[in-house]
XYZ file of C-alpha atoms in Angstrom:
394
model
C 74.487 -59.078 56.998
C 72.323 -58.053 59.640
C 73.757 -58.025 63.935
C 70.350 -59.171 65.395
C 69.963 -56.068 67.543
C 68.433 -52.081 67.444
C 70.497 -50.460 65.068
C 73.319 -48.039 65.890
C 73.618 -44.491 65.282
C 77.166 -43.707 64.221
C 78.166 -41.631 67.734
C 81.253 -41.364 70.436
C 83.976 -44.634 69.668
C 84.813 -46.247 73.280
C 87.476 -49.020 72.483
C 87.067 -49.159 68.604
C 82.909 -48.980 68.734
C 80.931 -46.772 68.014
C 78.714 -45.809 70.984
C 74.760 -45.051 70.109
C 73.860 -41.554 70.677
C 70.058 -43.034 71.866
C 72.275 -45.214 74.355
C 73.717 -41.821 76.013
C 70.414 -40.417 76.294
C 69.095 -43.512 77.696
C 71.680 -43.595 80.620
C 70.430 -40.148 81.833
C 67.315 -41.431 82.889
C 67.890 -44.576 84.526
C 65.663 -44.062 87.345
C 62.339 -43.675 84.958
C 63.624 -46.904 82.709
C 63.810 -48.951 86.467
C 60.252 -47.875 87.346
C 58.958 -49.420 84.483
C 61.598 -52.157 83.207
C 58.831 -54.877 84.381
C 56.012 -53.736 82.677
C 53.385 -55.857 82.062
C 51.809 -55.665 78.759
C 48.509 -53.548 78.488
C 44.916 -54.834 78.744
C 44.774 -54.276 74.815
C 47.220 -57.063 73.898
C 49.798 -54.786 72.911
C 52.724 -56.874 73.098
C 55.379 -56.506 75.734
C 59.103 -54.674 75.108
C 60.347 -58.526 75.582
C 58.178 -59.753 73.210
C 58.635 -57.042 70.592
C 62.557 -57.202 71.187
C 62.365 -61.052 70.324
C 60.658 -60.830 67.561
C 62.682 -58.280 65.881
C 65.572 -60.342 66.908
C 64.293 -63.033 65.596
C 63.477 -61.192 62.378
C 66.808 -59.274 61.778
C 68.253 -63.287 61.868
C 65.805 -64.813 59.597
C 66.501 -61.608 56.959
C 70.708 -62.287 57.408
C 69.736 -66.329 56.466
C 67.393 -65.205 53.552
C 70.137 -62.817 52.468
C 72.810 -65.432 52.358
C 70.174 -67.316 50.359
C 69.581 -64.523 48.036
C 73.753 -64.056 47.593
C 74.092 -67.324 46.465
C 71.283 -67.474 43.881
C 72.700 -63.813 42.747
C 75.655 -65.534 42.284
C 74.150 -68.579 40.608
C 72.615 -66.445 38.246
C 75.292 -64.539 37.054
C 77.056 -67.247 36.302
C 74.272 -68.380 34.271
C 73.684 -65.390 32.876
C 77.138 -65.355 31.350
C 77.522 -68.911 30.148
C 73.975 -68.190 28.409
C 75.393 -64.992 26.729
C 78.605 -67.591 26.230
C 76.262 -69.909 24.446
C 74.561 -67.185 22.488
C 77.351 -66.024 20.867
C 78.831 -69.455 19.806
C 75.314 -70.124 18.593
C 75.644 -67.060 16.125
C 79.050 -67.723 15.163
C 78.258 -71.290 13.510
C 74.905 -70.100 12.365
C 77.188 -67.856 10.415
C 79.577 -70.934 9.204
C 76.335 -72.901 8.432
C 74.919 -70.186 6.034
C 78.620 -70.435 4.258
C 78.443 -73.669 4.303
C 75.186 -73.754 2.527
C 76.029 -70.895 0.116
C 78.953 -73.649 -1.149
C 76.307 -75.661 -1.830
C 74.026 -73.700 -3.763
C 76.974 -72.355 -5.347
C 77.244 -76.150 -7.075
C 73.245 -76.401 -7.747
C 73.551 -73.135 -9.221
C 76.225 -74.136 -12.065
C 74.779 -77.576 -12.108
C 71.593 -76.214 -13.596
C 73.634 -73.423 -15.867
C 75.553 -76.270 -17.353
C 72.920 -79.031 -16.998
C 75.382 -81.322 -16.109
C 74.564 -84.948 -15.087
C 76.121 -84.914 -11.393
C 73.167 -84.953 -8.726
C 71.628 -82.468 -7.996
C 72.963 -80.382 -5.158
C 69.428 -78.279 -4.453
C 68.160 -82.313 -4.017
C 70.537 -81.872 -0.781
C 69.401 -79.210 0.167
C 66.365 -79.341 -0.199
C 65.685 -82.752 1.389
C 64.061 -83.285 5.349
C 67.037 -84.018 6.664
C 70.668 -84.990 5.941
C 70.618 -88.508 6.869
C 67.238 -88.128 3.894
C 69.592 -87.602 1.326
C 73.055 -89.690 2.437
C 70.794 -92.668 2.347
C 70.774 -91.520 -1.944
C 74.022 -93.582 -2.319
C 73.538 -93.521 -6.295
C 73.615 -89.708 -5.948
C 76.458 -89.727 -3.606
C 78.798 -91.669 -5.771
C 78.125 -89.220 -8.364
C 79.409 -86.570 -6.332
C 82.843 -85.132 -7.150
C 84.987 -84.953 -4.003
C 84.465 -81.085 -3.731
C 81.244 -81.474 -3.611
C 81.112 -84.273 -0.756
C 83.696 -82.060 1.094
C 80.970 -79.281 0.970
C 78.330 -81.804 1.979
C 80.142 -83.319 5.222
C 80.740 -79.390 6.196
C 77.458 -78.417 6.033
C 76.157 -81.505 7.569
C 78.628 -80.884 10.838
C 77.900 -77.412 10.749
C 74.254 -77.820 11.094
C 74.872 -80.785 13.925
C 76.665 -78.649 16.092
C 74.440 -75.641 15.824
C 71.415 -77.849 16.200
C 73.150 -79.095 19.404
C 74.302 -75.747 20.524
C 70.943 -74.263 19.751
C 69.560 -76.861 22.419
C 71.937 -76.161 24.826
C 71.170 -72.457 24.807
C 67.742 -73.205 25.380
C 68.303 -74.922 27.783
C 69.848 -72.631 29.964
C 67.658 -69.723 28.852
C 65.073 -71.678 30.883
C 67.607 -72.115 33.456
C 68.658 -68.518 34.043
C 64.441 -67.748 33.871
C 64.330 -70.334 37.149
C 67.081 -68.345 38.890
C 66.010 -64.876 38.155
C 62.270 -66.181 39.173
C 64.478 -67.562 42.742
C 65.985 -63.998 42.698
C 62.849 -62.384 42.762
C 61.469 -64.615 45.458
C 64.723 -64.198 47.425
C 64.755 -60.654 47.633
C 61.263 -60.313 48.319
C 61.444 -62.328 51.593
C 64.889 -60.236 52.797
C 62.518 -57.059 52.252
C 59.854 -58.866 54.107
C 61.669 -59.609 57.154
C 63.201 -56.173 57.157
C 59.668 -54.151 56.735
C 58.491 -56.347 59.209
C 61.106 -55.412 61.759
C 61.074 -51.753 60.808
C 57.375 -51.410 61.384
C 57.563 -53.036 65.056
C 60.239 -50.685 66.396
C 58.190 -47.825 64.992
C 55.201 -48.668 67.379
C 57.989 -48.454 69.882
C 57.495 -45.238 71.922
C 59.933 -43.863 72.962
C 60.752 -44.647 76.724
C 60.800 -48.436 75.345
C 63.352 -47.343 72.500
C 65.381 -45.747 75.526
C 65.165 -49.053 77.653
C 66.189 -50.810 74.362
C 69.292 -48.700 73.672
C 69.863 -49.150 77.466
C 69.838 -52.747 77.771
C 72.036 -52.577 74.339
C 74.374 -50.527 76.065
C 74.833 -52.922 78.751
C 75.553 -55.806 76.675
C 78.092 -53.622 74.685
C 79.844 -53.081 77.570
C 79.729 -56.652 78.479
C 81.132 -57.759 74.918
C 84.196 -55.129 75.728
C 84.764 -57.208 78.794
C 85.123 -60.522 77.018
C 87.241 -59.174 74.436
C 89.372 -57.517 77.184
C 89.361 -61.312 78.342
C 90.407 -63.145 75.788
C 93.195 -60.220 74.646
C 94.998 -61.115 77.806
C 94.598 -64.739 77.610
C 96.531 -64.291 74.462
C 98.969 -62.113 75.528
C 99.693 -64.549 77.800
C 99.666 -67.944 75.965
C 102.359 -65.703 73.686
C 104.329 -64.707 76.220
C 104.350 -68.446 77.213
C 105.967 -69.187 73.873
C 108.225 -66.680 73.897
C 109.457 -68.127 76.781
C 109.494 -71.536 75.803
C 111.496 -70.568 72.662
C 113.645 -68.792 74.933
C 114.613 -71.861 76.886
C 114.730 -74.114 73.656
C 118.353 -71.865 72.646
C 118.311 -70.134 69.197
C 118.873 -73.489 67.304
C 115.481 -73.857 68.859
C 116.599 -77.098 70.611
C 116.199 -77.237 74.398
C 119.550 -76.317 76.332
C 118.874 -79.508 78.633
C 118.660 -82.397 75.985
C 122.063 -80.799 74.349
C 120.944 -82.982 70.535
C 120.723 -80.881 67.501
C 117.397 -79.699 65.965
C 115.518 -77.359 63.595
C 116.739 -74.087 63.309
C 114.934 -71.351 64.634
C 113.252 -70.341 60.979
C 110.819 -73.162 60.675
C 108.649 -73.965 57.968
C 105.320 -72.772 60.056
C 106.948 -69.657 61.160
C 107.470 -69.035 57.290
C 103.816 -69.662 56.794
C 102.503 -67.246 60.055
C 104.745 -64.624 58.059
C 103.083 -64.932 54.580
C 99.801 -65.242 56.039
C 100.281 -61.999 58.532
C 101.274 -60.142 55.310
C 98.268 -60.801 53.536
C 96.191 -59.864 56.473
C 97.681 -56.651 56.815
C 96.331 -56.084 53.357
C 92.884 -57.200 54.115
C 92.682 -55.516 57.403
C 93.750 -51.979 55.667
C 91.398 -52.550 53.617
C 88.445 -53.219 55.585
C 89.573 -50.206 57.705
C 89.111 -47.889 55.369
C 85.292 -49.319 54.854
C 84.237 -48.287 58.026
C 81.674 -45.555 58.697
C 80.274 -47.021 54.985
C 76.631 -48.088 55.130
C 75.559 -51.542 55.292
C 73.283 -52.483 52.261
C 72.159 -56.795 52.064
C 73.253 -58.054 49.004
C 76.098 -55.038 48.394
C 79.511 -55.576 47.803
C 80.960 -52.646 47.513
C 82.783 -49.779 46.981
C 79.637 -47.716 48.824
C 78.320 -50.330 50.811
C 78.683 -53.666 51.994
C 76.715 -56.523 53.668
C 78.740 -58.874 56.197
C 80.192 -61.868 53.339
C 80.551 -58.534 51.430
C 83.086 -57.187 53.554
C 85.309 -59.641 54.365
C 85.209 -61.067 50.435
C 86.363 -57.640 49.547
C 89.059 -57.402 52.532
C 90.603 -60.974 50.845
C 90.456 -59.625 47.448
C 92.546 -56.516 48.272
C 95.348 -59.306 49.984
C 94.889 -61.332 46.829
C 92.766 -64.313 47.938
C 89.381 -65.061 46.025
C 86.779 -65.815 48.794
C 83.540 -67.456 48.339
C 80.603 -64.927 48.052
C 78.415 -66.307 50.862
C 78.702 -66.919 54.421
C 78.071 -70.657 53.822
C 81.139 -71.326 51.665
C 83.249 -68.946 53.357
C 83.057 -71.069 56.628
C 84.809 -73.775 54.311
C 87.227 -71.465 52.767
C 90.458 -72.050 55.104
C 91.464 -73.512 58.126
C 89.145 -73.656 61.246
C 91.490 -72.296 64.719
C 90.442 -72.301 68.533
C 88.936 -68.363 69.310
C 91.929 -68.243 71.757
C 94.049 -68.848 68.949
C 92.730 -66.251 66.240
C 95.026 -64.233 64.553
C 94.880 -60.641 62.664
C 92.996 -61.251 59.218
C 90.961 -64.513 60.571
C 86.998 -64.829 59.659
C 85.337 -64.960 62.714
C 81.235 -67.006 61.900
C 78.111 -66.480 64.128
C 75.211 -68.521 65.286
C 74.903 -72.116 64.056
C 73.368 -71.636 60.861
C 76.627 -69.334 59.983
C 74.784 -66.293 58.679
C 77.363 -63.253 59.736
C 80.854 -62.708 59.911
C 83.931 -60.394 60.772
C 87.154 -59.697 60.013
C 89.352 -60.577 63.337
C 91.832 -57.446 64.311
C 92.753 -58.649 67.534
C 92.693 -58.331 70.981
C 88.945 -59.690 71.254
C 87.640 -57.340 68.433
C 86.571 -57.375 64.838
C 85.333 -55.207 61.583
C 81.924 -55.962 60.424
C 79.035 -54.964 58.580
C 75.926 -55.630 61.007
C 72.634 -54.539 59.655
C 70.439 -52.230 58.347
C 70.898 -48.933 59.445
C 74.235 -49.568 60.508
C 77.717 -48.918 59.207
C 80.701 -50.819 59.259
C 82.271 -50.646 62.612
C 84.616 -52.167 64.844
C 83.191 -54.191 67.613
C 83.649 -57.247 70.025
C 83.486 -60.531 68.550
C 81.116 -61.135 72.116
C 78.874 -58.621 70.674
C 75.972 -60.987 70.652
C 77.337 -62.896 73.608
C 79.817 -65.787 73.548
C 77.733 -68.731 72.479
C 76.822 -66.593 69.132
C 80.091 -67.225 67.688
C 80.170 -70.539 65.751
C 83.807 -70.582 64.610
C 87.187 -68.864 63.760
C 88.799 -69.784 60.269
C 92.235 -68.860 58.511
C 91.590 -68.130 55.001
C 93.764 -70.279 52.602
C-alpha cells in the first residue's frame, strides 16, 4: 500500500529511515527553494506545486483504497476459483459412477433380449424422458427382480446428484466469470490512479521536485520528533509500573493494606509473554523484508504491498491474518497509541487503507508505495491525525 507522499530513494538511514538522496540535494540550496516557495502559478494555467502536490496526494490514497479493493476481490476469487475446480472434479467423479450405473443396466437389457425373457424391459428405463417417466410403469416395476430395482434406484440417485452438482458448478462458473470481470476492473483503476500520479510529477521540473523532497524532509524530521515523543511517554508510564509493582511487595499486594493477594505471575503477565514471543517472530521477519520493493497487490517473498507485509510478518509467528487492510483492523484487540507494544498493527486515515508493523519507540516497518521499499519509519510519518488505530493481533 501506497504512503501518500513523493517516493523515496533508498539513501543515508537517520533513526531507522531511510533518508532521500533528492532530500540532501534539496537542503543545499535552500536559499533558491525560499525565493520561489510562493510561486504563483503561470499565466498558462499550469497548475501550482500545491496544487500538483494535492492531487498526487490525493491520488497515491485513492490507488491504496482501490488496491485494498482489488485484494479482496483477488481473494474472493481464488476462493472461487478453487471451490469451482472443487465442484468440477466431484462433477466428474459421479459422472463416472452414473455411466457404471447405467452400464448395470444395459447389462440386464442386454441378456433380457438374448434370453427373451418376460421381465420388463430394462432399455424401456433407459430409454424413457425421465426417471419419474418410467417409475410411474408400476406393472413393469413389480416385474422387476430386486437386482434389477437395486440397479434402478442407483442410477436414478446417481443421475440426481450429478444433475444437482452439474447446476451447482454452473453456477459458480458464472460466479468466478463476475469476479475475474471485478478483477479486471479493479486492477485497471489501481493502474489508473498510479499513471495518473506518475505523469504529474514528471511535468515537475526540477527545482519543484527539490522543494518537494524539501518540504518531505521537513515533515520526516517532524515525524522523528513525535516518535521521540511518544518513546518517552512510554518509558515513563513503564517506569511508573515498575514502580508501582515495586511498592505492591513481590506477592504483588501493597505493603500498606498487609491482606494477601495474587502472586506476582498473573494471568495477563502470562498473556504479554506469549504475545511478545510471537512478535519477536513477526518483527524478525518483517526485518529481513526491508530494502524489498513495494509492488500493490504482492505478497511476497520479492515484494510486498502494506496488508502484504504485516500478513506475512503474522504468518512467520503463526497467526493467519486477514488479507486486506479492512479485516485486519478487526483481527485483534484495538490499544491506546501510548500503549502499543512490539508486533502491534498500527491503521492509517479513516478509511483504513495502510498499515505497519509497530517496533517501538514511536516507529514502525512498512511497505509505503510505489517506488518505495520497505523501510522503517515513524508511525507520525503522515502526521498524527493520519493514524486511525493501534490493534493486538489475536
Amino acid at each position: 500500500m501506497a504512503s501518500h507522499r513523493k517516493s523515496r530513494t533508498p539513501g543515508t538511514r537517520v533513526a531507522g529511515i531511510r533518508t532521500p538522496a533528492l532530500a540532501t540535494a534539496a537542503l543545499t540550496s535552500v536559499a533558491l527553494l525560499s525565493q520561489t516557495a510562493d510561486a504563483a502559478p503561470s499565466d498558462d494555467d499550469r497548475p501550482s506545486l500545491e496544487e500538483v502536490e494535492k492531487k498526487v496526494d490525493d491520488l497515491y490514497r485513492q490507488a491504496e483504497s482501490a488496491t485494498e479493493k482489488y485484494n479482496a476481490v483477488k481473494e474472493k476469487t481464488t476462493k472461487q476459483r478453487k471451490r469451482v475446480d472443487t465442484l468440477l472434479d466431484d462433477v466428474a467423479k459421479r459422472t463416472q459412477t452414473l455411466n457404471e450405473a447405467r452400464e448395470e443396466l444395459g447389462s440386464f437389457a442386454a441378456a433380457q433380449y438374448r434370453t427373451g425373457a418376460g421381465v420388463p424391459d430394462t432399455a424401456t428405463f433407459l430409454l424413457a424422458d425421465s426417471p419419474q417417466d418410467f417409475f410411474d410403469r408400476d406393472q413393469l416395476m413389480d416385474r422387476m427382480t430386486g437386482r434389477q430395482k437395486a440397479a434402478v434406484d442407483d442410477y436414478v440417485t446417481q443421475q440426481s446428484e450429478t444433475m444437482e452438482k452439474r447446476k451447482e458448478a454452473t453456477e459458480s462458473l458464472a460466479t468466478l466469470t463476475e469476479s475475474q470481470d471485478d478483477l479486471k476492473t479493479a486492477k485497471a483503476t489501481v493502474q489508473k490512479k498510479l499513471s495518473t500520479a506518475r505523469e504529474l510529477m514528471s511535468k515537475l521540473t526540477a527545482e519543484e521536485k527539490a522543494r518537494l523532497a524539501a518540504a518531505e524532509e521537513k515533515k520526516r524530521e517532524e515525524a522523528v520528533r513525535k516518535a521521540a515523543e511518544l518513546a518517552r511517554q512510554q518509558e515513563a508510564e513503564e517506569e511508573a509500573r515498575r514502580q508501582q509493582q515495586a511498592e505492591s511487595g513481590p506477592s504483588g499486594t501493597s505493603d500498606s493494606s498487609g491482606s494477601s493477594g495474587s502472586t506476582s505471575t498473573t494471568p495477563s503477565t502470562s498473556a504479554d509473554s506469549s504475545y511478545a514471543a510471537k512478535a519477536e517472530k513477526a518483527l524478525a521477519f518483517a526485518r529481513a523484508q526491508i530494502g524489498k520493493p513495494y509492488v500493490w497487490g504482492a505478497t511476497g517473498p520479492d515484494s510486498y504491498d502494506c496488508s502484504g507485509l504485516t500478513q506475512g510478518a503474522w504468518k512467520a509467528a503463526g497467526v493467519s491474518l486477514p488479507r486486506t487492510t479492512y479485516a485486519q483492523v478487526e483481527a485483534g484487540t484495538t490499544v491506546a497509541v501510548s500503549q502499543a507494544q512490539p508486533g502491534d498493527l498500527v491503521f492509517f486515515y479513516d478509511d483504513i487503507t495502510h498499515v505497519g508493523v509497530y517496533i517501538g519507540n514511536g516507529m514502525m516497518i512498512h511497505a509505503p508505495k510505489p517506488g518505495t521499499y520497505v523501510r522503517e519509519e515513524s508511525i507520525f510519518y503522515d502526521g498524527e491525525s493520519s493514524i486511525h488505530s493501534v490493534v493486538r493481533p489475536a
